[in-house]
Short mmCIF file of C-alpha atoms in Angstrom, two decimals:
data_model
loop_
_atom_site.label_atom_id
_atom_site.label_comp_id
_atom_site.label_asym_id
_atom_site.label_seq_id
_atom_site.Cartn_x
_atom_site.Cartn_y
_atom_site.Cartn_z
CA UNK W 16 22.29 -14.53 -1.21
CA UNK W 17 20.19 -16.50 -3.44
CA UNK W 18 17.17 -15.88 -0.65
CA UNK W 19 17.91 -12.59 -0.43
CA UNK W 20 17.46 -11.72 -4.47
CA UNK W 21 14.66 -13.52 -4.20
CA UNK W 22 12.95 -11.37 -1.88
CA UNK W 23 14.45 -8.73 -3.10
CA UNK W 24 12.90 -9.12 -6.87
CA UNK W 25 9.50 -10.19 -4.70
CA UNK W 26 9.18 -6.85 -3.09
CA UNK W 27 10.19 -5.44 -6.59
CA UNK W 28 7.69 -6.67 -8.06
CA UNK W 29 4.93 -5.89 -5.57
CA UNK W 30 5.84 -2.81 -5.79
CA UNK W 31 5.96 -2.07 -9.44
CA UNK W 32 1.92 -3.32 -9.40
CA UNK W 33 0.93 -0.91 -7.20
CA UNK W 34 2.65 1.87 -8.45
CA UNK W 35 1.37 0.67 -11.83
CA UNK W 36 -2.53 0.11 -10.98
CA UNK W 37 -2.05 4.22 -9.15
CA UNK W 38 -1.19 5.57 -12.19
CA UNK W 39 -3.37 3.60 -14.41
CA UNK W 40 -6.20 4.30 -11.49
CA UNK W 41 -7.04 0.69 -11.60
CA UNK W 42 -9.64 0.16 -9.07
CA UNK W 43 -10.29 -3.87 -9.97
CA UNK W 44 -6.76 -4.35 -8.74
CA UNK W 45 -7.15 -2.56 -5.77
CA UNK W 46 -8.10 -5.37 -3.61
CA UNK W 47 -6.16 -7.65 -4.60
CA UNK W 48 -3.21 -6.05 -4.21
CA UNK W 49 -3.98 -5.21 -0.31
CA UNK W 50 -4.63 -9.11 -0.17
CA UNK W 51 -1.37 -9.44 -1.77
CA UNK W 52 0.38 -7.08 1.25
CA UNK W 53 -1.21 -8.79 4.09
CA UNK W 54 1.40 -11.48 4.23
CA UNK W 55 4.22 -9.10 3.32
CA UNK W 56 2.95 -6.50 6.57
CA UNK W 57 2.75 -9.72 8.74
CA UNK W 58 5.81 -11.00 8.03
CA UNK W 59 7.13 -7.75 8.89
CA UNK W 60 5.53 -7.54 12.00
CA UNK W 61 2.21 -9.12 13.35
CA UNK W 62 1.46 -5.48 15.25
CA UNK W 63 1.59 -3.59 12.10
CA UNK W 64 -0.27 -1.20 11.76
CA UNK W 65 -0.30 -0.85 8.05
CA UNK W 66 -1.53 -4.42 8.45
CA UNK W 67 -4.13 -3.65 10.41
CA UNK W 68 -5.46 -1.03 7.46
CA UNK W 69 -5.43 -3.21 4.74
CA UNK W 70 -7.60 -5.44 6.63
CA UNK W 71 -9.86 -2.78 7.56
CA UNK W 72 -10.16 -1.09 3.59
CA UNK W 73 -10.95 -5.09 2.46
CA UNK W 74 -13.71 -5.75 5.48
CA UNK W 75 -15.53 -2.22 4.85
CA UNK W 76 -15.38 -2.04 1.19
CA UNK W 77 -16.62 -6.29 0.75
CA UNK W 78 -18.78 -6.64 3.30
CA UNK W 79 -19.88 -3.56 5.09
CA UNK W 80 -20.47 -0.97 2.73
CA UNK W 81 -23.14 -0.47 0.10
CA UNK W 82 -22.28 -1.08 -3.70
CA UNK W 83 -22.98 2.47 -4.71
CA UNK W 84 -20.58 3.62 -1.61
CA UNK W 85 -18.27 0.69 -2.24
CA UNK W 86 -18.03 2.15 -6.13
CA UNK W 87 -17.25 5.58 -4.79
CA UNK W 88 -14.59 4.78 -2.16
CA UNK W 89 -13.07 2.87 -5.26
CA UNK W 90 -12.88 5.73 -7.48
CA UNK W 91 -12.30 8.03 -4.94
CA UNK W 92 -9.00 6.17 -4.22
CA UNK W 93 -7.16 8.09 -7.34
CA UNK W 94 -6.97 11.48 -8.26
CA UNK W 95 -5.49 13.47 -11.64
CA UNK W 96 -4.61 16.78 -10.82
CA UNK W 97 -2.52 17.01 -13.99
CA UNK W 98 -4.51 15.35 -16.52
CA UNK W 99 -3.86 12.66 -19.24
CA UNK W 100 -3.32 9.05 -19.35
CA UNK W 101 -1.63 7.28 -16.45
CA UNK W 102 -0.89 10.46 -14.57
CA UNK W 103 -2.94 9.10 -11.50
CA UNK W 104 -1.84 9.22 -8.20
CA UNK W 105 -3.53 8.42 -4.56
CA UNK W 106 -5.67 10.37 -2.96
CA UNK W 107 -4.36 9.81 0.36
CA UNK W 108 -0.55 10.97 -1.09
CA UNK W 109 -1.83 13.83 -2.54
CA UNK W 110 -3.55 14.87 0.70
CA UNK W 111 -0.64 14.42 2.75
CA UNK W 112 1.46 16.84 0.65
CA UNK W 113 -1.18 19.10 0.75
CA UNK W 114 -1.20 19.55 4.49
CA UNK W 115 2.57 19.54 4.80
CA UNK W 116 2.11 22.30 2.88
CA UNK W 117 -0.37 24.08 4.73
CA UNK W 118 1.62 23.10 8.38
CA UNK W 119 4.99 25.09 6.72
CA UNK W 120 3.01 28.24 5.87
CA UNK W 121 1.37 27.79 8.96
CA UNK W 122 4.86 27.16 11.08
CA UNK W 123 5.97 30.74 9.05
CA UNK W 124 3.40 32.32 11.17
CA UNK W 125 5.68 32.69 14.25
CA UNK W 126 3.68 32.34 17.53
CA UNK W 127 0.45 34.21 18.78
CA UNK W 128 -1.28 33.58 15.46
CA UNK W 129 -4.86 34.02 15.51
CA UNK W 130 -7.53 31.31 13.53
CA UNK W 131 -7.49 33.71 10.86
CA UNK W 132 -4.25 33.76 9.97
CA UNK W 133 -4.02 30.36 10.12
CA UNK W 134 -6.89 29.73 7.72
CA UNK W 135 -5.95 32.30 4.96
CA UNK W 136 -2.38 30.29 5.39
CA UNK W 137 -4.28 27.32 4.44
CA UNK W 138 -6.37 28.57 2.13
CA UNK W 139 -2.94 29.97 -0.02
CA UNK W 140 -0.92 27.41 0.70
CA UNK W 141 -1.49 25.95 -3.06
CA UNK W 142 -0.81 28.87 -4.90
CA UNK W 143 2.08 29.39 -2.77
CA UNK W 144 3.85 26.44 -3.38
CA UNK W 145 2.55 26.79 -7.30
CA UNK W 146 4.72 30.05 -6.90
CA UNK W 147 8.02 28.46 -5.88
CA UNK W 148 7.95 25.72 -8.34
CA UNK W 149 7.60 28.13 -11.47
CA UNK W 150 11.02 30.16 -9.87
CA UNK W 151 12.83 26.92 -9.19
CA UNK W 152 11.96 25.58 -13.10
CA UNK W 153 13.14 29.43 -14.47
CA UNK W 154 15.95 29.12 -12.36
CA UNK W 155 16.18 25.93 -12.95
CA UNK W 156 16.68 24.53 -9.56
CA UNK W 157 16.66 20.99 -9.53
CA UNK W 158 14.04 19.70 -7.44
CA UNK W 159 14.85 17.39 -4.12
CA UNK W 160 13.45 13.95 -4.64
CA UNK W 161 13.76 10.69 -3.22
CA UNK W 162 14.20 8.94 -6.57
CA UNK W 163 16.58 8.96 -8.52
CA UNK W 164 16.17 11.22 -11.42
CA UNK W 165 19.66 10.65 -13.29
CA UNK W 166 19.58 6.89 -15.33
CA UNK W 167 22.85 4.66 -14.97
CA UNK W 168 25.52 5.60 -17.64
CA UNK W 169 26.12 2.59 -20.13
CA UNK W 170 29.91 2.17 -18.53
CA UNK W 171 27.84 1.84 -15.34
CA UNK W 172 25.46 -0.83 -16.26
CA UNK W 173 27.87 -3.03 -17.78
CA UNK W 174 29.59 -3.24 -14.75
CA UNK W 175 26.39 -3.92 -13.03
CA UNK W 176 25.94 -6.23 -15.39
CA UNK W 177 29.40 -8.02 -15.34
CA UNK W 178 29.09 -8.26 -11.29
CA UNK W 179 25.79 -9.66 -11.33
CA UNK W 180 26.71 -12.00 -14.23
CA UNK W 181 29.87 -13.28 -12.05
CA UNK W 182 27.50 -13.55 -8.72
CA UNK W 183 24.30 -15.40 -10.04
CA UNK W 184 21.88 -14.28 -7.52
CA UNK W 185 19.32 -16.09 -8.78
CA UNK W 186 20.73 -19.52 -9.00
CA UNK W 187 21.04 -21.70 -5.66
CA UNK W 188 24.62 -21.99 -4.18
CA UNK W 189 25.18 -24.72 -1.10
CA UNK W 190 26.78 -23.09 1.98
CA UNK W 191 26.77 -19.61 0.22
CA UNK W 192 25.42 -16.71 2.31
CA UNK W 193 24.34 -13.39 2.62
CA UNK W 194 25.89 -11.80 6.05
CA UNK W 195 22.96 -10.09 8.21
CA UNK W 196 20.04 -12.06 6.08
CA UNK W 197 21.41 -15.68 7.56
CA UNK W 198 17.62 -16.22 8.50
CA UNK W 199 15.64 -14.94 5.91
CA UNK W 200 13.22 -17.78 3.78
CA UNK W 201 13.41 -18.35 0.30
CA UNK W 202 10.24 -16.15 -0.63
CA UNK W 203 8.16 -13.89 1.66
CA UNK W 204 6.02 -16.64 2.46
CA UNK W 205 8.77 -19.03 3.40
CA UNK W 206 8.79 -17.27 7.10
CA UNK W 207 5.53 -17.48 8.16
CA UNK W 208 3.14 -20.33 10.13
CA UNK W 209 -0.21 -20.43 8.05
CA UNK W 210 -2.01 -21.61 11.15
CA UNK W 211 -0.68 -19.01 13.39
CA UNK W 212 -1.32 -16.18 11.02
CA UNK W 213 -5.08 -17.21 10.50
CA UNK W 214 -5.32 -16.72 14.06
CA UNK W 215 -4.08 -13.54 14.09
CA UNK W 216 -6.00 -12.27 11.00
CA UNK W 217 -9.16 -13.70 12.80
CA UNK W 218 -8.24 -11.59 16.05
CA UNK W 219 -8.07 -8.74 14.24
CA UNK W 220 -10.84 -9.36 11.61
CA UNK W 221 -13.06 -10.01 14.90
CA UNK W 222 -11.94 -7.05 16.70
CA UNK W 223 -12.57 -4.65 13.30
CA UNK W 224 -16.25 -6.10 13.07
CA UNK W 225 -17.45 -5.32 16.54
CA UNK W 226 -20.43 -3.47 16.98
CA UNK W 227 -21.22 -4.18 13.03
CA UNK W 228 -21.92 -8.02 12.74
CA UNK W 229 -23.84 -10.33 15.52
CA UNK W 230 -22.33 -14.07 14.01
CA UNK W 231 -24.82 -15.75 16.80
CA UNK W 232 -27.80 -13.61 15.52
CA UNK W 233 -26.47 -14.44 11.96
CA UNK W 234 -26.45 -17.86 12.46
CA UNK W 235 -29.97 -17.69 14.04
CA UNK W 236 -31.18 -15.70 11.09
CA UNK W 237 -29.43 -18.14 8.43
CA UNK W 238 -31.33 -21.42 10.30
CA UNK W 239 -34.44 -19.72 10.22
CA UNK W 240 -34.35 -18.30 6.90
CA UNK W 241 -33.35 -21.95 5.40
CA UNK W 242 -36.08 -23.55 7.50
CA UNK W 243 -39.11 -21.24 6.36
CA UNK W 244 -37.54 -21.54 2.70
CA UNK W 245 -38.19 -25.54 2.89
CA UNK W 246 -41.78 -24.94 4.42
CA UNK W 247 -42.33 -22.50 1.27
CA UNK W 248 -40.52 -24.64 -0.93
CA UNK W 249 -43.94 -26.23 -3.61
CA UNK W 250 -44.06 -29.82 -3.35
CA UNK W 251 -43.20 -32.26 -6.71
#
């Protein structure tokens, strides 16, 4: 139990920073909070794909890109579509509830529609769905959400409180465990073989940088430069 809490508050807090530096649209914390997820994505699974992103966003926006492009990928990475402090939320997100959008209008259209139809679908989808919400908040229909939008009672969180008080999650009990977490470390960390996730990283890091960086021509390029900066270098 006590390695289970202690994931458990890891994640938490992981979690908490990024939804914190989204709203705040902190782009200095941007990369190092996707160097933060690589070991919690490869603990997970070494094929992850989400892995394999984070990677990708960190080699394209440190080494590949331009600083002007690097600035605007950055600041491109937040949007506020409602205005005011900390209302920012990810591009990306935004965009994906856009086009589910757009695919139900489009789904309405029944079969045999033409391009047309599709695109003025599109096009309305927006004002559509800006429709439905002002009838749902005058009829006041609550809204379906995947958080929870009603806080604990106070009877409820002293009972929380009383439980977790009796249990001590946090403090390390001999021969005390957690049934269907048996094998899970102390911390996120705990679980995973440095050595054998460099490798990996370096697989992947290799296979993301083909076609963009020669490391024999590099290397060439680096001895060369070094030796005809000595043979320029003035003498004492």
């Amino acid at each position: 139990m006590y390695n289970y809490f202690n994931n458990l508050a890891q994640w938490f807090v992981h979690i908490e920073v990024l939804n914190k530096t989204a709203k705040d649209g902190d782009i200095t914390s941007i990369i190092p909070n996707l160097l933060m997820s690589l070991p919690l994505f490869y603990n997970h699974s070494t094929l992850s794909k989400y892995l394999v992103e984070c990677i990708n966003y960190v080699i394209q926006l440190e080494y590949l890109l331009s600083p002007l492009m690097k600035l605007r990928v950055l600041e491109g990475s937040f949007v506020n579509v409602e205005g005011g402090r900390s209302n920012n939320v990810e591009s990306d997100l935004l965009q994906e509830h856009s086009v589910r959008k757009q695919k139900f209008l489009i789904k309405q259209l029944g079969a045999n529609k033409t391009q047309k139809a599709i695109e003025r679908a599109s096009a309305a989808a927006g004002a559509i769905a800006a429709i439905n919400d002002n009838i749902a908040i005058s009829l006041e229909i609550t809204p379906k959400s995947s958080r929870h939008i009603k806080t604990l009672s106070p009877g409820e969180q002293q009972v929380m409180s009383d439980v977790l008080q009796d249990l001590k999650p946090f403090k390390f009990t001999p021969g005390r465990k957690y049934e269907g977490f048996e094998k899970l470390g102390e911390n996120v960390f705990a679980c995973i073989d440095g050595s054998k996730m460099k490798i990996d990283l370096d697989i992947i890091v290799n296979r993301l940088l083909s076609g963009h960086v020669d490391f024999g021509n590099d290397d060439i390029d680096s001895n060369s430069d070094s030796d005809s900066d000595d043979d320029d270098m003035p003498d004492l």
